[in-house]
Amino acid sequence: MSIESLETIVARRRTFAIIAHPDAGKTTLTEKLLLFGGAIQMAGAVKARGDARRARSDWMKVERERGISVSASVMSFDYADCSFNLVDTPGHEDFSEDTYRTLTAVDSAVMVIDAAKGIESQTRKLFEVCRLRDVPIATFINKMDREARDPFDLMSEIEEALALDVTPASWPIGMGREFKGCYDLIRDQLILIDRVKGGATLTDSVQCKGLDDPKIAELIGDEFAQKLREDVAMVRGLCPPFDAEAYRAGHMTPVYFGSAVNNFGVRELLLGLADYAPSPRPQKAATREVQPNEKKVTGFVFKVQANMDPNHRDRIAFVRLCSGHFKRGMKLTHLRSDKQIAVNNAVLFLARDRELAEDAYAGDIMGIPNHGTLRIGDTLTEGENIRFLGVPSFAPELLQRVHIGDPMKVKHLRKALEHFAEEGASQVFKPMLGSEWVVGVVGALQFEVLAARIEAEYGLPAKFEDAGIQAARWVECDDAVALKKFTDANRGALAEDHDGALVFLARNAWHLNRAQEENPEIRFVKTREQNKAVA
Ligand code: G4P
């Protein structure tokens, strides 16, 4: 291996996520991106062999049984001299908390929009999450091979709905049956769709000398060439020119038009990410900002997943490396427990396979198998006492009591609930009075998933029932006397979360308001950094 500096290696990394409303084409686009990266042989059919294939299909079986893609997997591939880490976000809105945390681990995002539909509800929500963290976004307007909305309309909708500068990176020529291709405005190339071969073909691009190049009319006809020139003149008048800095700061989105299913426009998107998307960004820790080029390894856990391999009850902690060069066997300090762990069996996710991580760098995502030591929000370092910020827990919006028929199995139930809480699949509260646990989630579907998992993984038929609780708030207070007074007076409404932090369970909005008014020194908080040390 040639000796490359850490800076060069890190600068090549592009860690990104795809966000989309369900059905916009996220899965299709992911497949085509992997095809370019050589990570899969044939898009649409994952043809791994032997063990790898079985491992993968088992993993997928779990997801199929749950009826929804619950996991956010990671796929790494190389293209155009860059190492891409694509972190998949769960599409269903009930898993927004998971999605939020996934977006803490990426440096940029690709927003896929269905050209016939424009911005949809989920696109907007996901976009808001990206904005909270200044995650730069490239936009891919998909399904141009179908009847689509006017591209000018789509551009102005993005600009207005998301309050973002938009600029076309490519411009479509026709649409639906008449869709000829795009003009790549960054590279001055004509990219034509290959209708004859159809399917997953790689189209060639034709280098042009600007829009007046006679080659264009020869290839697409006078009428389309004329319209293209007019459109581009107009859109250039309406939109600011592409500004890589504004994009990387999260203020501008370059817009690519294409058709993922025809593998059209995907290469240009990928080249755009290689050329302009940010390499690993500095990460905020409680005491300082960590730079990706620092020599020592640091990272944080943004997701924990159970059952990726049904033969083991291991969990995998997904760790985003923030700095340094990780080498297999390295000892890392787990800050929450203040213990050292030797990381021998971390894996990297090479699309269809998982591979032991020999080396990994800032921006990479490693999976570390463990038995519950590593939790969401945990920091790993080579010894330095820092804690990364920004991996929050949200106060759950739905709360139910969990009930099992057999009282002898209460211990098992507790274990199951604690596991799910550590995975971030739900939150669990142990009331100060009474013995039944309260489970909190963000979306109703999660109760169904949890009940199914408690049954499948722990053999317990559990039922969720209305708990008469409408809101949960973490309780914080700097004054120990006031806190004790509040605690003594409200035992019936207080509980502990799985980290031992105090939580107020309100029967309704009125109950919460009254508690706030009567106890001005207490803070009732809706989001909390994961694994914040409990005083
Ligand atoms: P998602 O992950 O965002 O939910 O979307 P997914 O990729 O599953 O795509 C949703 C549907 O849209 C699929 O059709 C897919 O084939 C289709 N699609 C994706 N990209 C394009 C495109 O560029 N043009 C057209 N015309 N269709 C596209 P489906 O009927 O639900 O499934 P399938 O049977 O075709 O796989």
Coordinates of C-alpha atoms and ligand atoms in Angstrom, one line a residue:
M1 CA 0.0 0.0 0.0
S2 CA 1.3 3.4 -0.9
I3 CA 1.9 5.7 2.0
E4 CA -0.9 8.2 2.0
S5 CA -1.4 10.8 4.6
L6 CA -4.3 10.6 7.0
E7 CA -5.5 13.9 5.5
T8 CA -5.7 12.5 2.0
I9 CA -7.4 9.3 3.1
V10 CA -10.0 11.2 5.1
A11 CA -10.6 13.8 2.3
R12 CA -11.6 11.0 0.0
R13 CA -14.5 9.9 2.3
R14 CA -18.1 10.7 1.5
T15 CA -20.5 9.6 4.2
F16 CA -24.1 10.3 3.2
A17 CA -27.7 9.2 3.6
I18 CA -30.6 9.2 1.2
I19 CA -33.8 10.8 2.4
A20 CA -37.1 10.4 0.6
H21 CA -40.8 10.0 1.0
P22 CA -41.8 6.3 0.6
D23 CA -42.0 5.3 -3.1
A24 CA -40.0 8.2 -4.4
G25 CA -37.3 5.7 -5.5
K26 CA -34.8 5.5 -2.6
T27 CA -34.3 1.8 -2.9
T28 CA -33.9 1.9 -6.6
L29 CA -31.4 4.7 -6.4
T30 CA -29.4 2.9 -3.7
E31 CA -29.2 -0.2 -5.9
K32 CA -27.9 1.8 -8.9
L33 CA -25.4 3.6 -6.7
L34 CA -24.1 0.3 -5.5
L35 CA -23.9 -0.9 -9.1
F36 CA -21.6 2.0 -10.0
G37 CA -19.5 1.2 -6.9
G38 CA -19.1 -2.3 -8.2
A39 CA -20.6 -3.4 -4.9
I40 CA -23.3 -5.5 -6.6
Q41 CA -23.1 -7.2 -9.9
M42 CA -26.6 -6.6 -11.2
A43 CA -28.9 -4.0 -9.9
G44 CA -32.2 -5.4 -8.8
A45 CA -30.9 -8.8 -8.0
V46 CA -28.4 -9.2 -5.2
K47 CA -26.5 -12.1 -6.4
A48 CA -24.1 -12.9 -3.6
R49 CA -22.9 -16.5 -3.3
G50 CA -22.6 -19.1 -0.6
D51 CA -22.4 -18.0 3.0
A52 CA -22.5 -14.3 2.2
R53 CA -25.8 -14.9 0.4
R54 CA -27.3 -16.9 3.2
A55 CA -26.2 -14.3 5.8
R56 CA -27.7 -11.6 3.9
S57 CA -31.0 -13.3 3.2
D58 CA -31.4 -14.2 6.9
W59 CA -30.9 -10.6 7.8
M60 CA -33.5 -9.6 5.3
K61 CA -35.9 -12.2 6.5
V62 CA -36.0 -10.5 9.9
E63 CA -36.9 -7.3 8.2
R64 CA -39.5 -9.0 6.0
E65 CA -41.1 -10.7 9.0
R66 CA -41.4 -7.4 10.7
G67 CA -43.0 -6.1 7.5
I68 CA -41.0 -3.0 7.3
S69 CA -37.4 -2.1 6.8
V70 CA -36.6 -1.3 10.4
S71 CA -32.9 -1.3 10.3
A72 CA -30.7 1.4 8.9
S73 CA -27.9 -0.5 7.2
V74 CA -24.7 0.9 5.9
M75 CA -23.1 0.2 2.5
S76 CA -19.6 1.2 1.6
F77 CA -18.2 1.3 -1.9
D78 CA -15.6 3.1 -4.0
Y79 CA -16.1 5.2 -7.0
A80 CA -14.3 8.1 -8.8
D81 CA -11.4 7.8 -6.3
C82 CA -13.7 8.3 -3.3
S83 CA -14.8 6.0 -0.6
F84 CA -18.5 6.3 -0.1
N85 CA -20.4 5.2 3.0
L86 CA -24.1 5.2 2.4
V87 CA -26.2 5.0 5.5
D88 CA -29.7 3.9 4.8
T89 CA -32.5 5.7 6.7
P90 CA -35.7 3.9 7.6
G91 CA -38.4 5.4 5.4
H92 CA -41.4 4.9 7.7
E93 CA -42.4 8.0 9.6
D94 CA -42.9 6.1 12.8
F95 CA -39.1 5.6 12.9
S96 CA -38.2 9.3 12.8
E97 CA -36.1 9.2 16.0
D98 CA -34.0 6.5 14.4
T99 CA -33.7 8.5 11.3
Y100 CA -32.7 11.5 13.2
R101 CA -29.9 9.7 14.9
T102 CA -28.8 8.2 11.6
L103 CA -28.5 11.7 10.2
T104 CA -26.1 12.6 13.1
A105 CA -23.6 10.1 11.5
V106 CA -23.5 11.5 8.0
D107 CA -21.8 14.5 6.4
S108 CA -24.4 15.1 3.6
A109 CA -27.7 13.8 2.2
V110 CA -29.3 13.1 -1.1
M111 CA -33.0 14.0 -1.2
V112 CA -35.0 12.0 -3.7
I113 CA -38.2 13.5 -5.1
D114 CA -40.7 11.9 -7.3
A115 CA -41.0 14.2 -10.4
A116 CA -44.8 13.7 -10.6
K117 CA -45.3 14.5 -6.9
G118 CA -42.8 17.1 -5.8
I119 CA -42.1 17.7 -2.1
E120 CA -44.2 15.3 0.1
S121 CA -44.8 15.2 3.8
Q122 CA -42.0 12.9 4.7
T123 CA -39.5 14.8 2.5
R124 CA -40.3 17.9 4.4
K125 CA -39.8 16.3 7.8
L126 CA -36.6 14.7 6.9
F127 CA -35.4 17.9 5.4
E128 CA -36.1 19.7 8.7
V129 CA -33.9 17.3 10.5
C130 CA -31.1 17.9 8.0
R131 CA -31.5 21.6 8.5
L132 CA -31.2 21.3 12.3
R133 CA -27.8 19.9 11.8
D134 CA -26.8 21.9 8.7
V135 CA -26.5 18.7 6.7
P136 CA -25.9 19.7 3.0
I137 CA -28.3 18.3 0.5
A138 CA -28.1 17.3 -3.1
T139 CA -31.5 16.8 -4.8
F140 CA -32.3 14.0 -7.2
I141 CA -35.6 14.5 -9.1
N142 CA -36.6 11.0 -10.1
K143 CA -38.9 9.3 -12.5
M144 CA -38.4 11.8 -15.4
D145 CA -39.3 8.9 -17.7
R146 CA -42.9 9.3 -16.5
E147 CA -45.2 12.2 -17.0
A148 CA -43.8 14.7 -14.6
R149 CA -44.5 18.1 -13.3
D150 CA -42.9 21.1 -15.0
P151 CA -39.3 21.2 -13.9
F152 CA -39.5 25.0 -13.3
D153 CA -42.4 24.3 -10.9
L154 CA -40.5 21.7 -9.1
M155 CA -37.5 24.0 -8.7
S156 CA -39.6 26.8 -7.3
E157 CA -41.5 24.4 -5.0
I158 CA -38.2 23.2 -3.5
E159 CA -37.0 26.7 -3.1
E160 CA -40.2 27.9 -1.4
A161 CA -41.1 24.8 0.7
L162 CA -37.6 24.4 2.0
A163 CA -36.4 28.0 2.0
L164 CA -33.2 26.9 0.2
D165 CA -31.4 28.3 -2.8
V166 CA -31.8 25.9 -5.7
T167 CA -29.6 25.6 -8.7
P168 CA -29.8 23.0 -11.6
A169 CA -26.8 20.7 -11.9
S170 CA -28.5 19.2 -14.9
W171 CA -31.5 20.1 -17.0
P172 CA -34.1 17.6 -18.4
I173 CA -34.8 17.3 -22.1
G174 CA -38.5 16.3 -22.5
M175 CA -40.2 14.0 -20.0
G176 CA -42.3 10.8 -20.0
R177 CA -42.1 9.0 -23.3
E178 CA -40.4 12.0 -24.8
F179 CA -37.7 12.1 -22.2
K180 CA -34.4 12.3 -24.1
G181 CA -31.9 12.8 -21.3
C182 CA -30.3 15.8 -19.6
Y183 CA -27.8 18.5 -20.2
D184 CA -25.1 18.4 -17.5
L185 CA -24.7 22.1 -16.7
I186 CA -21.6 21.5 -14.6
R187 CA -19.6 19.5 -17.1
D188 CA -21.2 20.8 -20.3
Q189 CA -22.2 17.4 -21.5
L190 CA -25.2 15.9 -23.1
I191 CA -26.4 12.7 -21.5
L192 CA -28.9 10.7 -23.5
I193 CA -31.1 8.0 -22.2
D194 CA -30.5 4.6 -23.9
R195 CA -34.1 3.6 -24.8
V196 CA -33.1 0.6 -26.9
K197 CA -31.3 -1.3 -24.3
G198 CA -33.5 0.0 -21.4
G199 CA -33.1 -1.2 -17.9
A200 CA -29.8 -0.9 -16.2
T201 CA -27.6 0.3 -19.0
L202 CA -24.9 2.9 -18.6
T203 CA -25.5 5.7 -21.0
D204 CA -22.6 7.5 -22.7
S205 CA -22.2 11.2 -22.4
V206 CA -21.3 13.5 -25.2
Q207 CA -19.0 16.4 -24.5
C208 CA -20.3 19.7 -25.9
K209 CA -18.9 23.1 -26.3
G210 CA -21.7 24.9 -24.6
L211 CA -25.4 24.9 -25.5
D212 CA -24.8 26.3 -29.0
D213 CA -22.8 23.3 -30.0
P214 CA -24.4 22.0 -33.3
K215 CA -23.9 18.5 -32.0
I216 CA -26.9 19.0 -29.7
A217 CA -29.4 19.6 -32.5
E218 CA -27.9 16.6 -34.4
L219 CA -28.5 14.3 -31.5
I220 CA -31.9 15.5 -30.2
G221 CA -33.4 17.4 -33.1
D222 CA -33.8 21.1 -33.6
E223 CA -37.0 21.5 -31.6
F224 CA -35.6 19.9 -28.4
A225 CA -32.3 21.7 -28.8
Q226 CA -34.1 25.1 -29.1
K227 CA -36.3 24.4 -26.1
L228 CA -33.2 23.3 -24.1
R229 CA -31.4 26.5 -24.9
E230 CA -34.5 28.6 -23.9
D231 CA -35.0 26.6 -20.7
V232 CA -31.5 26.9 -19.6
A233 CA -31.3 30.6 -20.3
M234 CA -34.4 31.0 -18.2
V235 CA -33.4 28.8 -15.3
R236 CA -30.0 30.5 -15.2
G237 CA -31.8 33.8 -14.9
L238 CA -33.9 32.6 -12.1
C239 CA -31.4 30.6 -10.0
P240 CA -28.0 31.6 -8.6
P241 CA -25.1 29.8 -10.1
F242 CA -23.8 26.7 -8.3
D243 CA -21.7 27.6 -5.3
A244 CA -19.9 24.6 -3.8
E245 CA -19.4 26.5 -0.5
A246 CA -23.0 27.5 -0.2
Y247 CA -23.9 23.8 -0.8
R248 CA -21.5 22.5 1.8
A249 CA -22.8 25.1 4.3
G250 CA -26.3 23.7 3.7
H251 CA -27.7 26.9 2.1
M252 CA -28.0 25.7 -1.5
T253 CA -29.1 22.4 -3.1
P254 CA -27.9 21.4 -6.6
V255 CA -30.7 19.7 -8.4
Y256 CA -30.1 16.6 -10.7
F257 CA -32.9 15.2 -12.9
G258 CA -32.9 11.5 -13.7
S259 CA -34.6 8.2 -13.7
A260 CA -33.2 5.8 -11.2
V261 CA -34.9 2.7 -12.6
N262 CA -33.3 3.4 -16.0
N263 CA -30.0 4.2 -14.3
F264 CA -30.2 7.6 -15.7
G265 CA -28.6 10.6 -14.1
V266 CA -27.2 8.4 -11.3
R267 CA -23.6 8.6 -12.4
E268 CA -23.8 12.4 -12.6
L269 CA -25.2 12.5 -9.1
L270 CA -22.4 10.3 -7.8
L271 CA -19.7 12.4 -9.6
G272 CA -21.3 15.4 -8.0
L273 CA -20.9 13.9 -4.6
A274 CA -17.3 13.0 -5.3
D275 CA -16.5 16.5 -6.5
Y276 CA -18.5 18.7 -4.1
A277 CA -20.0 16.8 -1.2
P278 CA -18.2 17.4 2.1
S279 CA -15.6 15.0 3.4
P280 CA -15.9 14.1 7.1
R281 CA -16.7 17.2 9.1
P282 CA -15.5 18.2 12.6
Q283 CA -17.7 16.9 15.4
K284 CA -18.8 18.7 18.5
A285 CA -17.9 17.2 21.8
A286 CA -18.8 18.6 25.2
T287 CA -15.5 20.2 25.8
R288 CA -14.1 20.8 22.3
E289 CA -14.6 20.2 18.6
V290 CA -12.8 17.1 17.2
Q291 CA -11.1 17.5 13.8
P292 CA -11.2 14.5 11.4
N293 CA -7.5 14.7 10.8
E294 CA -6.5 14.3 14.4
K295 CA -4.3 11.3 14.9
K296 CA -6.1 9.6 17.8
V297 CA -9.2 7.6 17.2
T298 CA -12.6 8.9 18.4
G299 CA -16.1 7.9 17.5
F300 CA -19.7 7.6 18.8
V301 CA -22.4 5.0 18.7
F302 CA -25.5 6.3 16.7
K303 CA -27.4 3.1 16.4
V304 CA -27.6 -0.3 18.0
Q305 CA -29.2 -3.2 16.3
A306 CA -30.1 -6.7 17.5
N307 CA -30.5 -9.8 15.5
M308 CA -28.6 -9.0 12.4
D309 CA -27.4 -12.5 12.6
P310 CA -30.0 -14.8 14.0
N311 CA -27.4 -17.4 15.1
H312 CA -26.1 -15.0 17.7
R313 CA -27.9 -12.9 20.2
D314 CA -25.2 -10.3 19.7
R315 CA -26.0 -6.7 19.1
I316 CA -24.2 -4.5 16.7
A317 CA -23.3 -1.0 17.7
F318 CA -22.8 1.3 14.6
V319 CA -20.0 3.6 15.4
R320 CA -19.2 6.7 13.3
L321 CA -15.5 7.4 13.5
C322 CA -14.8 11.1 14.0
S323 CA -11.0 11.1 13.9
G324 CA -7.9 9.0 13.6
H325 CA -6.9 5.7 12.0
F326 CA -8.5 2.7 13.6
K327 CA -6.5 -0.5 13.4
R328 CA -7.9 -4.0 14.2
G329 CA -7.2 -5.0 17.8
M330 CA -6.9 -1.5 19.1
K331 CA -8.0 -0.8 22.6
L332 CA -10.5 1.9 22.9
T333 CA -11.8 3.5 26.1
H334 CA -15.5 3.3 26.5
L335 CA -16.2 6.6 28.3
R336 CA -19.5 5.8 29.9
S337 CA -18.1 2.8 31.8
D338 CA -14.6 4.1 31.8
K339 CA -13.3 0.7 30.7
Q340 CA -11.1 -0.3 27.9
I341 CA -12.3 -2.6 25.2
A342 CA -10.2 -4.4 22.7
V343 CA -11.9 -4.0 19.3
N344 CA -11.0 -7.2 17.4
N345 CA -14.1 -8.0 15.6
A346 CA -15.4 -4.7 14.3
V347 CA -16.9 -5.0 10.8
L348 CA -17.2 -2.7 7.8
F349 CA -20.3 -3.0 5.6
L350 CA -19.3 -3.7 2.0
A351 CA -22.8 -3.8 0.5
R352 CA -23.6 -7.5 0.4
D353 CA -21.0 -8.6 2.9
R354 CA -19.7 -7.7 6.2
E355 CA -15.9 -7.7 6.4
L356 CA -13.6 -7.5 9.4
A357 CA -12.4 -4.0 9.8
E358 CA -8.6 -4.0 9.6
D359 CA -8.3 -0.3 9.1
A360 CA -10.9 2.5 9.3
Y361 CA -10.8 6.2 9.3
A362 CA -12.8 9.3 10.2
G363 CA -16.1 9.2 8.3
D364 CA -16.2 5.4 8.2
I365 CA -18.9 3.4 10.0
M366 CA -17.9 0.3 11.8
G367 CA -20.2 -2.3 13.4
I368 CA -18.9 -3.5 16.8
P369 CA -20.6 -6.7 18.0
N370 CA -21.2 -6.6 21.7
H371 CA -23.5 -7.9 24.4
G372 CA -25.0 -4.7 25.5
T373 CA -22.0 -2.7 26.6
L374 CA -22.3 -0.2 23.8
R375 CA -25.3 2.1 23.8
I376 CA -26.6 4.8 21.6
G377 CA -24.7 8.0 22.3
D378 CA -21.6 6.3 23.8
T379 CA -18.3 7.8 23.0
L380 CA -15.1 5.7 22.3
T381 CA -11.6 7.3 22.3
E382 CA -8.0 6.3 22.7
G383 CA -8.2 7.6 26.3
E384 CA -9.2 11.2 26.1
N385 CA -12.2 12.1 28.2
I386 CA -14.6 13.6 25.8
R387 CA -18.3 13.1 25.1
F388 CA -19.8 13.7 21.6
L389 CA -23.0 15.7 21.5
G390 CA -26.0 15.7 19.3
V391 CA -27.3 12.1 19.6
P392 CA -30.5 12.9 21.5
S393 CA -33.4 11.0 23.0
F394 CA -36.8 12.6 22.3
A395 CA -39.6 12.5 24.9
P396 CA -41.9 9.8 23.5
E397 CA -45.3 10.9 22.2
L398 CA -47.1 7.7 22.9
L399 CA -47.0 5.9 26.2
Q400 CA -48.5 2.5 27.1
R401 CA -48.3 0.1 29.9
V402 CA -47.0 -3.3 29.1
H403 CA -48.7 -6.3 30.5
I404 CA -47.9 -10.0 30.5
G405 CA -50.2 -12.8 31.6
D406 CA -47.6 -14.8 33.6
P407 CA -46.3 -12.9 36.7
M408 CA -43.4 -15.3 36.9
K409 CA -42.0 -13.8 33.7
V410 CA -41.8 -10.2 34.9
K411 CA -38.0 -10.5 35.1
H412 CA -37.8 -11.6 31.5
L413 CA -40.0 -8.8 30.4
R414 CA -37.8 -6.3 32.2
K415 CA -34.8 -7.7 30.4
A416 CA -36.5 -7.5 27.0
L417 CA -37.6 -3.9 27.6
E418 CA -34.2 -2.8 28.7
H419 CA -32.7 -4.3 25.6
F420 CA -35.0 -2.5 23.4
A421 CA -34.4 0.8 25.2
E422 CA -30.7 0.3 24.8
E423 CA -31.2 -0.3 21.1
G424 CA -33.2 2.9 20.9
A425 CA -36.2 1.0 19.7
S426 CA -38.3 2.4 22.5
Q427 CA -38.0 4.0 25.9
V428 CA -38.9 2.3 29.1
F429 CA -39.9 3.9 32.4
K430 CA -40.1 2.2 35.7
P431 CA -42.7 4.1 37.8
M432 CA -41.8 4.9 41.4
L433 CA -45.0 3.4 42.5
G434 CA -46.6 0.3 41.0
S435 CA -44.9 -2.5 39.2
E436 CA -45.9 -2.3 35.6
W437 CA -43.5 -0.7 33.2
V438 CA -44.5 2.1 30.9
V439 CA -43.1 2.0 27.3
G440 CA -42.8 5.1 25.3
V441 CA -42.5 5.4 21.5
V442 CA -42.6 8.1 18.8
G443 CA -45.0 6.3 16.4
A444 CA -47.8 3.8 17.0
L445 CA -46.4 1.2 14.7
Q446 CA -43.5 0.7 17.1
F447 CA -45.8 -0.9 19.7
E448 CA -46.8 -3.6 17.1
V449 CA -43.1 -4.1 16.2
L450 CA -42.2 -4.3 19.9
A451 CA -45.0 -6.8 20.8
A452 CA -43.9 -9.0 17.9
R453 CA -40.3 -8.9 19.0
I454 CA -41.0 -9.6 22.6
E455 CA -42.9 -12.6 21.5
A456 CA -40.4 -13.7 18.9
E457 CA -37.2 -13.0 20.7
Y458 CA -38.2 -13.6 24.3
G459 CA -41.1 -16.0 24.0
L460 CA -43.4 -13.7 26.0
P461 CA -46.9 -12.8 24.8
A462 CA -47.0 -9.2 25.9
K463 CA -49.9 -6.8 25.5
F464 CA -49.7 -3.0 25.4
E465 CA -52.5 -1.2 27.2
D466 CA -53.5 2.4 27.7
A467 CA -51.7 3.8 30.6
G468 CA -53.6 7.1 31.0
I469 CA -50.4 9.0 30.3
Q470 CA -50.1 11.5 27.5
A471 CA -46.6 13.0 27.9
A472 CA -43.2 12.3 29.4
R473 CA -40.7 14.9 30.4
W474 CA -37.2 14.5 31.8
V475 CA -36.9 16.3 35.1
E476 CA -33.9 18.5 35.7
C477 CA -33.1 20.8 38.6
D478 CA -30.0 22.4 39.9
D479 CA -31.4 22.9 43.4
A480 CA -31.3 19.6 45.4
V481 CA -33.8 20.7 48.0
A482 CA -36.4 21.8 45.4
L483 CA -35.9 18.6 43.6
K484 CA -36.5 16.5 46.7
K485 CA -39.6 18.5 47.5
F486 CA -41.0 18.0 44.0
T487 CA -40.1 14.3 44.0
D488 CA -41.8 13.7 47.4
A489 CA -44.9 15.5 46.3
N490 CA -45.2 13.7 42.9
R491 CA -44.2 10.1 43.5
G492 CA -47.3 8.8 41.7
A493 CA -46.3 10.6 38.5
L494 CA -42.6 9.9 38.5
A495 CA -40.5 7.2 37.0
E496 CA -36.9 6.4 36.0
D497 CA -35.7 5.7 32.5
H498 CA -33.2 3.0 31.6
D499 CA -30.3 5.3 32.5
G500 CA -31.8 6.0 35.9
A501 CA -32.8 9.6 34.9
L502 CA -36.0 11.0 36.5
V503 CA -39.0 11.3 34.3
F504 CA -42.4 13.0 34.9
L505 CA -45.3 11.1 33.4
A506 CA -48.2 13.5 32.8
R507 CA -51.8 12.4 32.6
N508 CA -52.6 15.2 30.1
A509 CA -51.5 18.7 29.1
W510 CA -53.2 20.3 32.1
H511 CA -51.4 18.0 34.5
L512 CA -48.1 19.0 32.9
N513 CA -48.9 22.7 32.8
R514 CA -49.8 22.7 36.5
A515 CA -46.7 20.9 37.5
Q516 CA -44.6 23.4 35.5
E517 CA -46.4 26.4 37.1
E518 CA -46.2 25.1 40.6
N519 CA -42.5 24.1 40.3
P520 CA -40.7 26.9 38.4
E521 CA -37.3 25.7 39.5
I522 CA -37.8 22.4 37.8
R523 CA -37.0 22.0 34.1
F524 CA -39.3 19.6 32.2
V525 CA -37.3 18.7 29.1
K526 CA -38.4 17.1 25.9
T527 CA -35.0 16.1 24.5
R528 CA -32.0 14.8 26.3
E529 CA -28.5 13.8 25.2
Q530 CA -28.2 10.1 25.2
N531 CA -26.3 8.6 28.2
K532 CA -25.9 12.0 29.9
A533 CA -24.2 11.2 33.2
V534 CA -26.9 10.9 35.9
A535 CA -26.1 13.1 38.8
Ligands
G4P1 P1 -38.6 3.8 -2.0 O1 -37.5 3.0 -1.7 O2 -38.3 5.3 -2.0 O3 -39.9 3.5 -1.3 O4 -39.0 3.5 -3.6 P2 -38.6 2.3 -4.6 O5 -37.1 2.4 -5.0 O6 -39.0 1.0 -4.0 O7 -39.5 2.7 -5.8 C1 -40.8 2.8 -5.7 C2 -41.4 2.5 -7.1 O8 -41.0 3.4 -8.1 C3 -41.0 1.1 -7.6 O9 -42.1 0.6 -8.4 C4 -39.8 1.5 -8.6 O10 -39.6 0.5 -9.6 C5 -40.4 2.8 -9.2 N1 -39.3 3.6 -9.7 C6 -38.1 4.0 -9.1 N2 -37.5 4.8 -9.9 C7 -38.2 5.0 -11.0 C8 -38.0 5.7 -12.2 O11 -37.0 6.4 -12.4 N3 -39.0 5.7 -13.1 C9 -40.1 5.0 -12.9 N4 -41.0 5.0 -13.9 N5 -40.3 4.2 -11.8 C10 -39.4 4.2 -10.8 P3 -43.0 -0.6 -7.9 O12 -44.0 -0.8 -8.9 O13 -43.5 -0.2 -6.5 O14 -42.0 -1.8 -7.7 P4 -41.3 -2.6 -8.8 O15 -42.2 -3.8 -9.0 O16 -41.2 -1.8 -10.1 O17 -40.0 -2.9 -8.2

